[in-house]
Coordinates of C-alpha atoms and ligand atoms in Angstrom, one line a residue:
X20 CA -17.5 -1.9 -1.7
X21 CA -14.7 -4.7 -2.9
X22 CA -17.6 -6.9 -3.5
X23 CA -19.0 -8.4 -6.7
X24 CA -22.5 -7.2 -7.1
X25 CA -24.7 -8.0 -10.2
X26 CA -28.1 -7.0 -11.2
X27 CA -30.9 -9.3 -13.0
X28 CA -32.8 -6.7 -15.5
X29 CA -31.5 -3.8 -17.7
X30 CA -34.1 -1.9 -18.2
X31 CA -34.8 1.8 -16.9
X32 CA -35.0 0.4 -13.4
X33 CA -31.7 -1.0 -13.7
X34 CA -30.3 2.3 -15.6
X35 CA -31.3 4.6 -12.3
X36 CA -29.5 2.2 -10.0
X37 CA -26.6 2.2 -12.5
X38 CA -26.8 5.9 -12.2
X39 CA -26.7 5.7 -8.4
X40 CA -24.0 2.9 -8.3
X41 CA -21.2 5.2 -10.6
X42 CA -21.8 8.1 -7.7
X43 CA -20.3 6.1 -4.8
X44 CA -18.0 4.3 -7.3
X45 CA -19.9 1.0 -7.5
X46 CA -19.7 -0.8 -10.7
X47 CA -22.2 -3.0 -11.6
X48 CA -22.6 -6.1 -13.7
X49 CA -26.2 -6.3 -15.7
X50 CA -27.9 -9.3 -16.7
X51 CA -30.5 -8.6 -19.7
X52 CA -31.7 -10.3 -22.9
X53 CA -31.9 -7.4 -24.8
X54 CA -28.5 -5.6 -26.0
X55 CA -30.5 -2.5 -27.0
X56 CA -31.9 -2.2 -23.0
X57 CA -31.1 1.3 -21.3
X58 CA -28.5 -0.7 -19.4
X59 CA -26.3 -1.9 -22.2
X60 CA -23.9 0.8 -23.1
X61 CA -24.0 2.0 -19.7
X62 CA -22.7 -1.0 -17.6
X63 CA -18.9 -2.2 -17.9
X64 CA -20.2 -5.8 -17.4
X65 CA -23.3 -6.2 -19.3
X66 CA -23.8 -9.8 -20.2
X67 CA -26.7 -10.4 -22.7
X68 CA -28.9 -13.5 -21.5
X69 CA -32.5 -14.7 -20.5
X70 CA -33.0 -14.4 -17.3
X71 CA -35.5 -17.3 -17.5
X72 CA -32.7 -19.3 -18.2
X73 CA -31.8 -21.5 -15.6
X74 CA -28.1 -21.8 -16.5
X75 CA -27.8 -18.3 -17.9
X76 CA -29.2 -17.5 -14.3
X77 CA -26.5 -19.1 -12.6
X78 CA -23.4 -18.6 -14.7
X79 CA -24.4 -15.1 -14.4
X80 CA -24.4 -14.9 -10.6
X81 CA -21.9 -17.7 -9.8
X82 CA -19.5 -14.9 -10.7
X83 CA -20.9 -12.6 -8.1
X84 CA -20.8 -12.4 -4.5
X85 CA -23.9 -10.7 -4.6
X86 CA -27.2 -10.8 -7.0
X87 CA -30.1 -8.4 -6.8
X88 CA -32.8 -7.6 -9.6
X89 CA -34.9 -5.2 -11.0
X90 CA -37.5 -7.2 -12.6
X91 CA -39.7 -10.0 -11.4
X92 CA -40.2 -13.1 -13.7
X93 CA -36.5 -14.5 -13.3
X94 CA -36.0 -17.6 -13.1
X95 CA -36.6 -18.7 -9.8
X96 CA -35.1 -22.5 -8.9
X97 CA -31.5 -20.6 -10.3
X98 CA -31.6 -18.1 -7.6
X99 CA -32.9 -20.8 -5.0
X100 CA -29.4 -23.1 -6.3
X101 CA -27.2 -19.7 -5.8
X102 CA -28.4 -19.0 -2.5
X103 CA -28.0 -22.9 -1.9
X104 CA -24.0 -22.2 -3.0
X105 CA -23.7 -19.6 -0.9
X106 CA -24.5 -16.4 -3.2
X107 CA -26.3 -13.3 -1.4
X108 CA -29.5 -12.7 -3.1
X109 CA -31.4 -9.5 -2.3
X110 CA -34.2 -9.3 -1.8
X111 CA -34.7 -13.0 -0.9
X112 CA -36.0 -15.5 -4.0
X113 CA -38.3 -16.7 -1.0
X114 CA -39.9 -13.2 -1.5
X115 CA -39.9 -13.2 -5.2
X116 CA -41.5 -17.0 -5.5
X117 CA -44.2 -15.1 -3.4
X118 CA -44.9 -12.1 -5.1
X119 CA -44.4 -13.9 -9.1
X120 CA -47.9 -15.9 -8.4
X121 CA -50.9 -13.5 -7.4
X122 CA -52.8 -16.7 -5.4
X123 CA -49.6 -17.5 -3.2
X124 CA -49.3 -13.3 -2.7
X125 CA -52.4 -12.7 -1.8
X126 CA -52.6 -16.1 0.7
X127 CA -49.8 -14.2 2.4
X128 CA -51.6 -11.2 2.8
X129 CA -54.1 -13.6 4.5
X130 CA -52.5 -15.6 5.9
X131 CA -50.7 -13.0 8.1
X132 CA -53.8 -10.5 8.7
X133 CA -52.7 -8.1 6.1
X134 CA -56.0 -6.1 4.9
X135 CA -56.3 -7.4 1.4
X136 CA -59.8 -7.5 -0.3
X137 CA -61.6 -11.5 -0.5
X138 CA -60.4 -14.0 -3.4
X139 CA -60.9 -17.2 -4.8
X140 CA -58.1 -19.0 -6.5
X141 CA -59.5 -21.2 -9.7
X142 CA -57.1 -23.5 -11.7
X143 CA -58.6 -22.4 -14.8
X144 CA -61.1 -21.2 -16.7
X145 CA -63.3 -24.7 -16.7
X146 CA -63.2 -24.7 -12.9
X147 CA -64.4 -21.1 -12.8
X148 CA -67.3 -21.5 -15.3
X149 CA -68.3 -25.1 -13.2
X150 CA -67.8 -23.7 -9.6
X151 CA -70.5 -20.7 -10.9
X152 CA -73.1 -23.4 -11.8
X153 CA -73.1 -23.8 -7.7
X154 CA -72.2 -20.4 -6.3
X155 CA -72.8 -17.2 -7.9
X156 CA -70.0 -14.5 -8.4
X157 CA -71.0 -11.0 -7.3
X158 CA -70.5 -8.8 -10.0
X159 CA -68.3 -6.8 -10.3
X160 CA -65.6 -8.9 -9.5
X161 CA -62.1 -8.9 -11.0
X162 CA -60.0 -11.6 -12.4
X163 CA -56.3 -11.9 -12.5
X164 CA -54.0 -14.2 -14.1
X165 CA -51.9 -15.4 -11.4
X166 CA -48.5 -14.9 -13.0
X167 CA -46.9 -13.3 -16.0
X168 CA -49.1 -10.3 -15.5
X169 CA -47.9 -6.6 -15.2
X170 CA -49.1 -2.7 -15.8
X171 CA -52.9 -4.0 -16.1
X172 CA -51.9 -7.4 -18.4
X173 CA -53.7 -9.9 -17.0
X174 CA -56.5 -7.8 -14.5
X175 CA -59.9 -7.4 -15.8
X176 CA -62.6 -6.1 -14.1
X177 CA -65.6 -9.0 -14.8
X178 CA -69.1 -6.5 -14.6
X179 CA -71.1 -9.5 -15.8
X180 CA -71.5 -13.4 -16.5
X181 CA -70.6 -12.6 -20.0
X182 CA -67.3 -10.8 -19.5
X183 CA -65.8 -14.8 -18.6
X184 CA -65.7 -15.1 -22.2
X185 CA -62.8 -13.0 -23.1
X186 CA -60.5 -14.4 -20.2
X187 CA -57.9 -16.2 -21.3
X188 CA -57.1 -19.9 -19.9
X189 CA -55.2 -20.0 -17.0
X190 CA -54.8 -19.9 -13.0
X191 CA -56.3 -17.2 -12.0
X192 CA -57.7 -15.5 -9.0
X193 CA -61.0 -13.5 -8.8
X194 CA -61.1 -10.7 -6.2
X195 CA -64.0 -8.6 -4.7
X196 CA -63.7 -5.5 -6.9
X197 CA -63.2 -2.6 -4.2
X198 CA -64.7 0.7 -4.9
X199 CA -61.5 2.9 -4.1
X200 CA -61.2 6.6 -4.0
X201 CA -57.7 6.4 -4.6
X202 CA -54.3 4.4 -5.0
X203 CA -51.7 4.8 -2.9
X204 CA -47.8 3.5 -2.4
X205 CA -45.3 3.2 0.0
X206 CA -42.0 2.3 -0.6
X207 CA -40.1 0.4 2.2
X208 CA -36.7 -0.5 2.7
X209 CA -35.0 -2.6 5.5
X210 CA -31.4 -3.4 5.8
X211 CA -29.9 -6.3 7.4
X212 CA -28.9 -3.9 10.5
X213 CA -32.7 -3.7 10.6
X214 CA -32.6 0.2 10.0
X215 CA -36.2 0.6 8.0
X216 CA -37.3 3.6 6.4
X217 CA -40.2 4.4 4.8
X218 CA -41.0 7.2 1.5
X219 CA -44.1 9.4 2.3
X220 CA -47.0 7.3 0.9
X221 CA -48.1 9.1 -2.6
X222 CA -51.0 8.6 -4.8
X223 CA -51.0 7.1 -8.2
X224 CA -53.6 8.5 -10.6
X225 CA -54.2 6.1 -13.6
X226 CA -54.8 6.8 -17.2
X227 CA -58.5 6.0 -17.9
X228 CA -57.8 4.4 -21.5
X229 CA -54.6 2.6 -20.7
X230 CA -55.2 1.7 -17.0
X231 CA -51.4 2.9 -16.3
X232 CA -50.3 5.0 -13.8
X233 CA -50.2 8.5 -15.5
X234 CA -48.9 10.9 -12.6
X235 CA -47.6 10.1 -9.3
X236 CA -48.5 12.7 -6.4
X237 CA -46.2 12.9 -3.1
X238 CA -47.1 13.4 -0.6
X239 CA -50.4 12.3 -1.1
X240 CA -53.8 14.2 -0.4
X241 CA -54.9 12.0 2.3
X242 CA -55.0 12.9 6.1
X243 CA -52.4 12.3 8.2
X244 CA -53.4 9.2 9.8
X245 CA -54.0 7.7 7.0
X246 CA -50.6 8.6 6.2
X247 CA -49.3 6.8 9.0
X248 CA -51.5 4.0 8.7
X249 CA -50.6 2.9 5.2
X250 CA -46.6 3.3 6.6
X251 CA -47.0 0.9 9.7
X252 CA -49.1 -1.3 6.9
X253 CA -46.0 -1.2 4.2
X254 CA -43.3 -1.9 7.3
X255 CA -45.4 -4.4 8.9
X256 CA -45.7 -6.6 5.3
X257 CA -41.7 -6.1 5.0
X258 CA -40.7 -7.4 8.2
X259 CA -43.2 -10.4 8.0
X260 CA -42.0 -10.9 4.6
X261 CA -38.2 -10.3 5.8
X262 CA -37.2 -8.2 3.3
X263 CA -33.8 -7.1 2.4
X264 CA -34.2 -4.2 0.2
X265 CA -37.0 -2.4 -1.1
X266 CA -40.4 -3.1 -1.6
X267 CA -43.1 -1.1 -2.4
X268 CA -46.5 -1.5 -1.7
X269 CA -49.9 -0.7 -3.6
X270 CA -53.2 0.0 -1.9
X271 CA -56.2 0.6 -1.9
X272 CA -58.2 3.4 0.0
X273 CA -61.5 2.5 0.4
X274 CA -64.7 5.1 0.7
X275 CA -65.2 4.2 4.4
X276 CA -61.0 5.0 4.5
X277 CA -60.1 1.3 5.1
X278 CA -56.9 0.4 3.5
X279 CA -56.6 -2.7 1.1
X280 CA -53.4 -3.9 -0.1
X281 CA -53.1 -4.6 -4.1
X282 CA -49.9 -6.2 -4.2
X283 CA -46.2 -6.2 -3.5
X284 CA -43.3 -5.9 -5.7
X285 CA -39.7 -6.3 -4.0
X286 CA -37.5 -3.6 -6.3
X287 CA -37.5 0.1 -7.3
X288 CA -41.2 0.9 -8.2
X289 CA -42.9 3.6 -10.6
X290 CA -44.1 4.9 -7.9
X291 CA -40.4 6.1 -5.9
X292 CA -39.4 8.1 -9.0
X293 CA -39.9 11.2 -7.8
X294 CA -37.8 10.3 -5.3
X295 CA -34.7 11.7 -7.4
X296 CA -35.2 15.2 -7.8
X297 CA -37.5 15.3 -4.6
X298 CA -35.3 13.7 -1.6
X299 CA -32.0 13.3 -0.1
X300 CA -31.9 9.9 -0.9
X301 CA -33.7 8.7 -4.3
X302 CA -35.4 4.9 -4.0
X303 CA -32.4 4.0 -6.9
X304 CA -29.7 4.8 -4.1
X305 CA -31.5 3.5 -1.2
X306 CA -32.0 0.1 -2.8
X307 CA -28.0 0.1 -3.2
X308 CA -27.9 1.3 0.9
X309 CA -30.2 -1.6 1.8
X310 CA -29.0 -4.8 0.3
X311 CA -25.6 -3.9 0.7
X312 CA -26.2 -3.1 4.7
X313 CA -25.1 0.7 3.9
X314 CA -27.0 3.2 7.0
X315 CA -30.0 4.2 4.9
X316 CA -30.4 7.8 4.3
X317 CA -33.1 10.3 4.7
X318 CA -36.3 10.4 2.8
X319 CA -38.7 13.1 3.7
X320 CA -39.4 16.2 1.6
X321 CA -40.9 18.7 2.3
X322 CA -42.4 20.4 -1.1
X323 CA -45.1 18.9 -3.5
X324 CA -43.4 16.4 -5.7
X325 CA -45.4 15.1 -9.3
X326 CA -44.1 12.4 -11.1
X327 CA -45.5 12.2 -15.1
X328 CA -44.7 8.8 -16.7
X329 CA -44.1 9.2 -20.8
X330 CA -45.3 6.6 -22.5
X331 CA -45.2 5.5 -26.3
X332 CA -48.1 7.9 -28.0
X333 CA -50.8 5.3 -29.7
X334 CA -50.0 3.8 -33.2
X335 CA -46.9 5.0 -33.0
X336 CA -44.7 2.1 -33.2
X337 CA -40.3 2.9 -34.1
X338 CA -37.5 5.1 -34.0
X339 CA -38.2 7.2 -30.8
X340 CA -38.6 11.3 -30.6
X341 CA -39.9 13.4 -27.7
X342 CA -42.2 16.0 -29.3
X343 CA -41.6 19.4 -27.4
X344 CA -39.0 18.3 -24.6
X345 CA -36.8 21.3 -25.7
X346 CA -39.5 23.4 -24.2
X347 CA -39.2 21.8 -20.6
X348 CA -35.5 20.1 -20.4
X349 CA -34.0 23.3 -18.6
X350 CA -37.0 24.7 -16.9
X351 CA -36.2 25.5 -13.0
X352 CA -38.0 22.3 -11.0
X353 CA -38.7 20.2 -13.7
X354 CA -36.2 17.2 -14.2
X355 CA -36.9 15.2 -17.3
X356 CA -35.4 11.6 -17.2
X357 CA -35.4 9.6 -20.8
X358 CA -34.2 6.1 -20.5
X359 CA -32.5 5.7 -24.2
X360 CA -35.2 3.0 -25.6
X361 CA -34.5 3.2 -29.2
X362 CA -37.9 2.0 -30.1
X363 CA -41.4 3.2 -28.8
X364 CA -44.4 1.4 -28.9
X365 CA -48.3 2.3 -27.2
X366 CA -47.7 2.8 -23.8
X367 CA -44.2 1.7 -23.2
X368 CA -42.5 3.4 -20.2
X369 CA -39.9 5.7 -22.0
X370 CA -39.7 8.4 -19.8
X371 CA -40.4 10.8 -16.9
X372 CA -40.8 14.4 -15.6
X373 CA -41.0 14.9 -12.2
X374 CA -42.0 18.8 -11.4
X375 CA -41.5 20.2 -7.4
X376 CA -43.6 23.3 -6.2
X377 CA -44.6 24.7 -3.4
X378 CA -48.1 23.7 -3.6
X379 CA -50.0 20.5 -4.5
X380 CA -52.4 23.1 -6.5
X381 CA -49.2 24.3 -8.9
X382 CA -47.3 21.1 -8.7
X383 CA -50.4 19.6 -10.3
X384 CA -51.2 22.4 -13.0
X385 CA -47.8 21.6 -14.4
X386 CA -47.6 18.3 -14.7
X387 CA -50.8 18.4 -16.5
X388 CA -49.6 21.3 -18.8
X389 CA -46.1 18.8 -19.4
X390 CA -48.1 15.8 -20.1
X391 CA -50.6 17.6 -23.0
X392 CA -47.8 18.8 -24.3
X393 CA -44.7 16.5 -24.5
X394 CA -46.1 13.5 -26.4
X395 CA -43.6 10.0 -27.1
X396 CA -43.9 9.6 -31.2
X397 CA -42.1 7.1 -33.7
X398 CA -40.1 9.5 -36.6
Ligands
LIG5 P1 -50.7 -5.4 -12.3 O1 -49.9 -6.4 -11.5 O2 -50.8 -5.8 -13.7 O3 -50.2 -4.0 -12.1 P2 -52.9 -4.9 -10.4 O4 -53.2 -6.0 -9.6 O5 -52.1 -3.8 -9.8 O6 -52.2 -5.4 -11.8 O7 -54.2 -4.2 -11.0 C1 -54.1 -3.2 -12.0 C2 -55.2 -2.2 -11.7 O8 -56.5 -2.7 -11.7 C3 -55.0 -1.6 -10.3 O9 -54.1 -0.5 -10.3 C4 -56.5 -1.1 -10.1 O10 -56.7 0.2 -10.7 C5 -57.3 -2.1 -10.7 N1 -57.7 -3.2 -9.7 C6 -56.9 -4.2 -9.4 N2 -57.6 -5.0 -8.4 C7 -58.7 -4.4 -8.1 C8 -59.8 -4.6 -7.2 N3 -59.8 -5.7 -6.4 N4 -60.9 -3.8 -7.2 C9 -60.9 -2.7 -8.0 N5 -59.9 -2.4 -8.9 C10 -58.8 -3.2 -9.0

């Protein structure tokens, strides 16, 4: 507990472990550009920086003993020179150099018979168009960007020759589209004892418009041993991958009930956030438990837990204010979480309601009731 721990990122991922960290006494230092992030006022050591930065990167953590991060695209060679000086960094930058480039993820997936669906990696746009004058691409296929994508930037689903033309220029990898009934998550962690635990695996349902994840559904509706599968699959990738903290892992279920694995992310995930309200130990706390070699703590639950992300209303761009939330803050199993952006804008993450019933059937009516009714607007 005497140690010096910092985090890269201030956004809502950062404020939850914040919220976490102040419950066991823990203060935290916060690394974020923006000194309007959910983070800033909430942090006794917020230091306002890029965290692309190679020297803001490492003047930040030199003063640590250790680093972990809520975000991905950091700068990568300054955590590699911290570890080098003999700074902790949790989960490993050899993970995060992994997971920041879609080709290298997915050749890992390969690589170490993870069931991933069939790519090919292209270094740009000219090399795609040339390699299709001697192979054809079964359509549909999809194309992502290798890096700098997130939430849907960068992935688009190619259903013909003609879609090439709006891709932008870049590496990129094109995948076999899957036909998936749904999308499911598991979050991992793994400690340095090597006590690993697992979160039930839910299942994200996406907004058809935005391609977001709209509600989050544990325990999923998915049989048991597909349960269990997609557990050994998500503790399987974290030992091979070595993790130290969490990860959480995206996949597919196909209609023949194959599994696929989407991608990785090493951090707190969208899809843990029911964990709060729904388990003895939320995702935010067991991050803290796992990368600073605390026992981790239970995670099972045992009632229907539905997550609802609020997001910016469309063409409403400014001043934030959450139409109707008086009408649900202090209703009995529904716990509403804003994360203080000042500013909304289409789609941005600025919130969530996570509802607990007895029943999957309820559970769901209610969350669909809170999302047509609470709605993210600019004054
Ligand atoms: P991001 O890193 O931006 O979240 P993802 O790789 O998760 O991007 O893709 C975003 C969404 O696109 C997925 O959640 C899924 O709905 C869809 N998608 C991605 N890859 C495939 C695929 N190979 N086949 C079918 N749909 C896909």
């Amino acid at each position: 507990m005497d140690r010096k721990v910092g985090i890269i990122g201030g956004g809502q991922l950062g404020k939850m472990i914040l919220d976490e960290a102040s419950k066991i006494g823990l203060s935290l230092s916060i690394l974020d550009l923006s000194n309007e992030s959910p983070c800033c006022n909430l942090s006794n050591n917020f230091v306002q920086g890029d965290f692309n930065d190679y020297d803001t990167v490492i003047n930040f953590g030199e003063k640590h003993d250790l680093i972990s991060y809520e975000i991905e695209h950091i700068n990568i060679d300054a955590l590699d020179t911290l570890v080098k000086n003999g700074i902790e960094v949790q989960p490993s930058p050899k993970i995060l150099r992994i997971i920041q480039d879609k080709n290298l993820q997915k050749s890992f997936f390969k690589k170490n018979n993870f069931p991933t669906s069939n790519f090919t990696f292209f270094k740009s746009k000219n090399e795609l168009i040339n390699s299709l004058k001697k192979d054809n691409l079964n359509f549909p296929c999809v194309w992502k960007k290798t890096r700098f994508g997130y939430d849907g930037y960068g992935v688009k689903v190619l259903k013909s020759f003609n879609d090439i033309s709006d891709i932008v220029d870049s590496e990129m990898i094109i995948e076999d589209f899957v036909p998936f009934t749904k999308e499911l998550s598991v979050i991992v962690a793994l400690n340095k004892n090597g006590d690993l635990k697992t979160y039930e695996t839910v299942e994200m349902e996406f907004n058809s418009n935005s391609n977001q994840v709209e509600f989050v559904i544990s325990p999923a509706n998915i049989s048991e041993k597909i349960n269990q599968r997609a557990k050994k699959i998500a503790s399987d990738l974290a030992k091979k991958i070595n993790l130290i903290g969490l990860l959480a892992v995206e996949m597919f279920l196909t209609n023949d009930g194959e599994i696929l694995i989407n991608e990785i992310a090493p951090r707190p995930h969208n899809s843990g956030h029911f964990s709060i309200d729904a388990c003895p130990t939320s995702q935010f706390k067991q991050h803290i438990n796992s990368i600073m070699n605390f026992k981790l703590g239970e995670t099972s639950h045992k009632r229907c837990a539905i997550m609802i992300n609020l997001v910016g209303e469309k063409s409403h761009i400014g001043k934030v204010k959450y139409e109707n939330i008086d009408l649900i803050k202090d209703q009995k199993d529904v716990f509403v979480h804003l994360y203080g952006k000042k500013i909304t804008r289409p789609n941005r993450k600025m919130g969530h309601v996570t509802v607990i019933c007895d029943t999957f059937v309820k559970a769901y009516k209610k969350a669909k009731e809170i999302k047509e009714i609470i709605k993210v607007k600019s004054f």
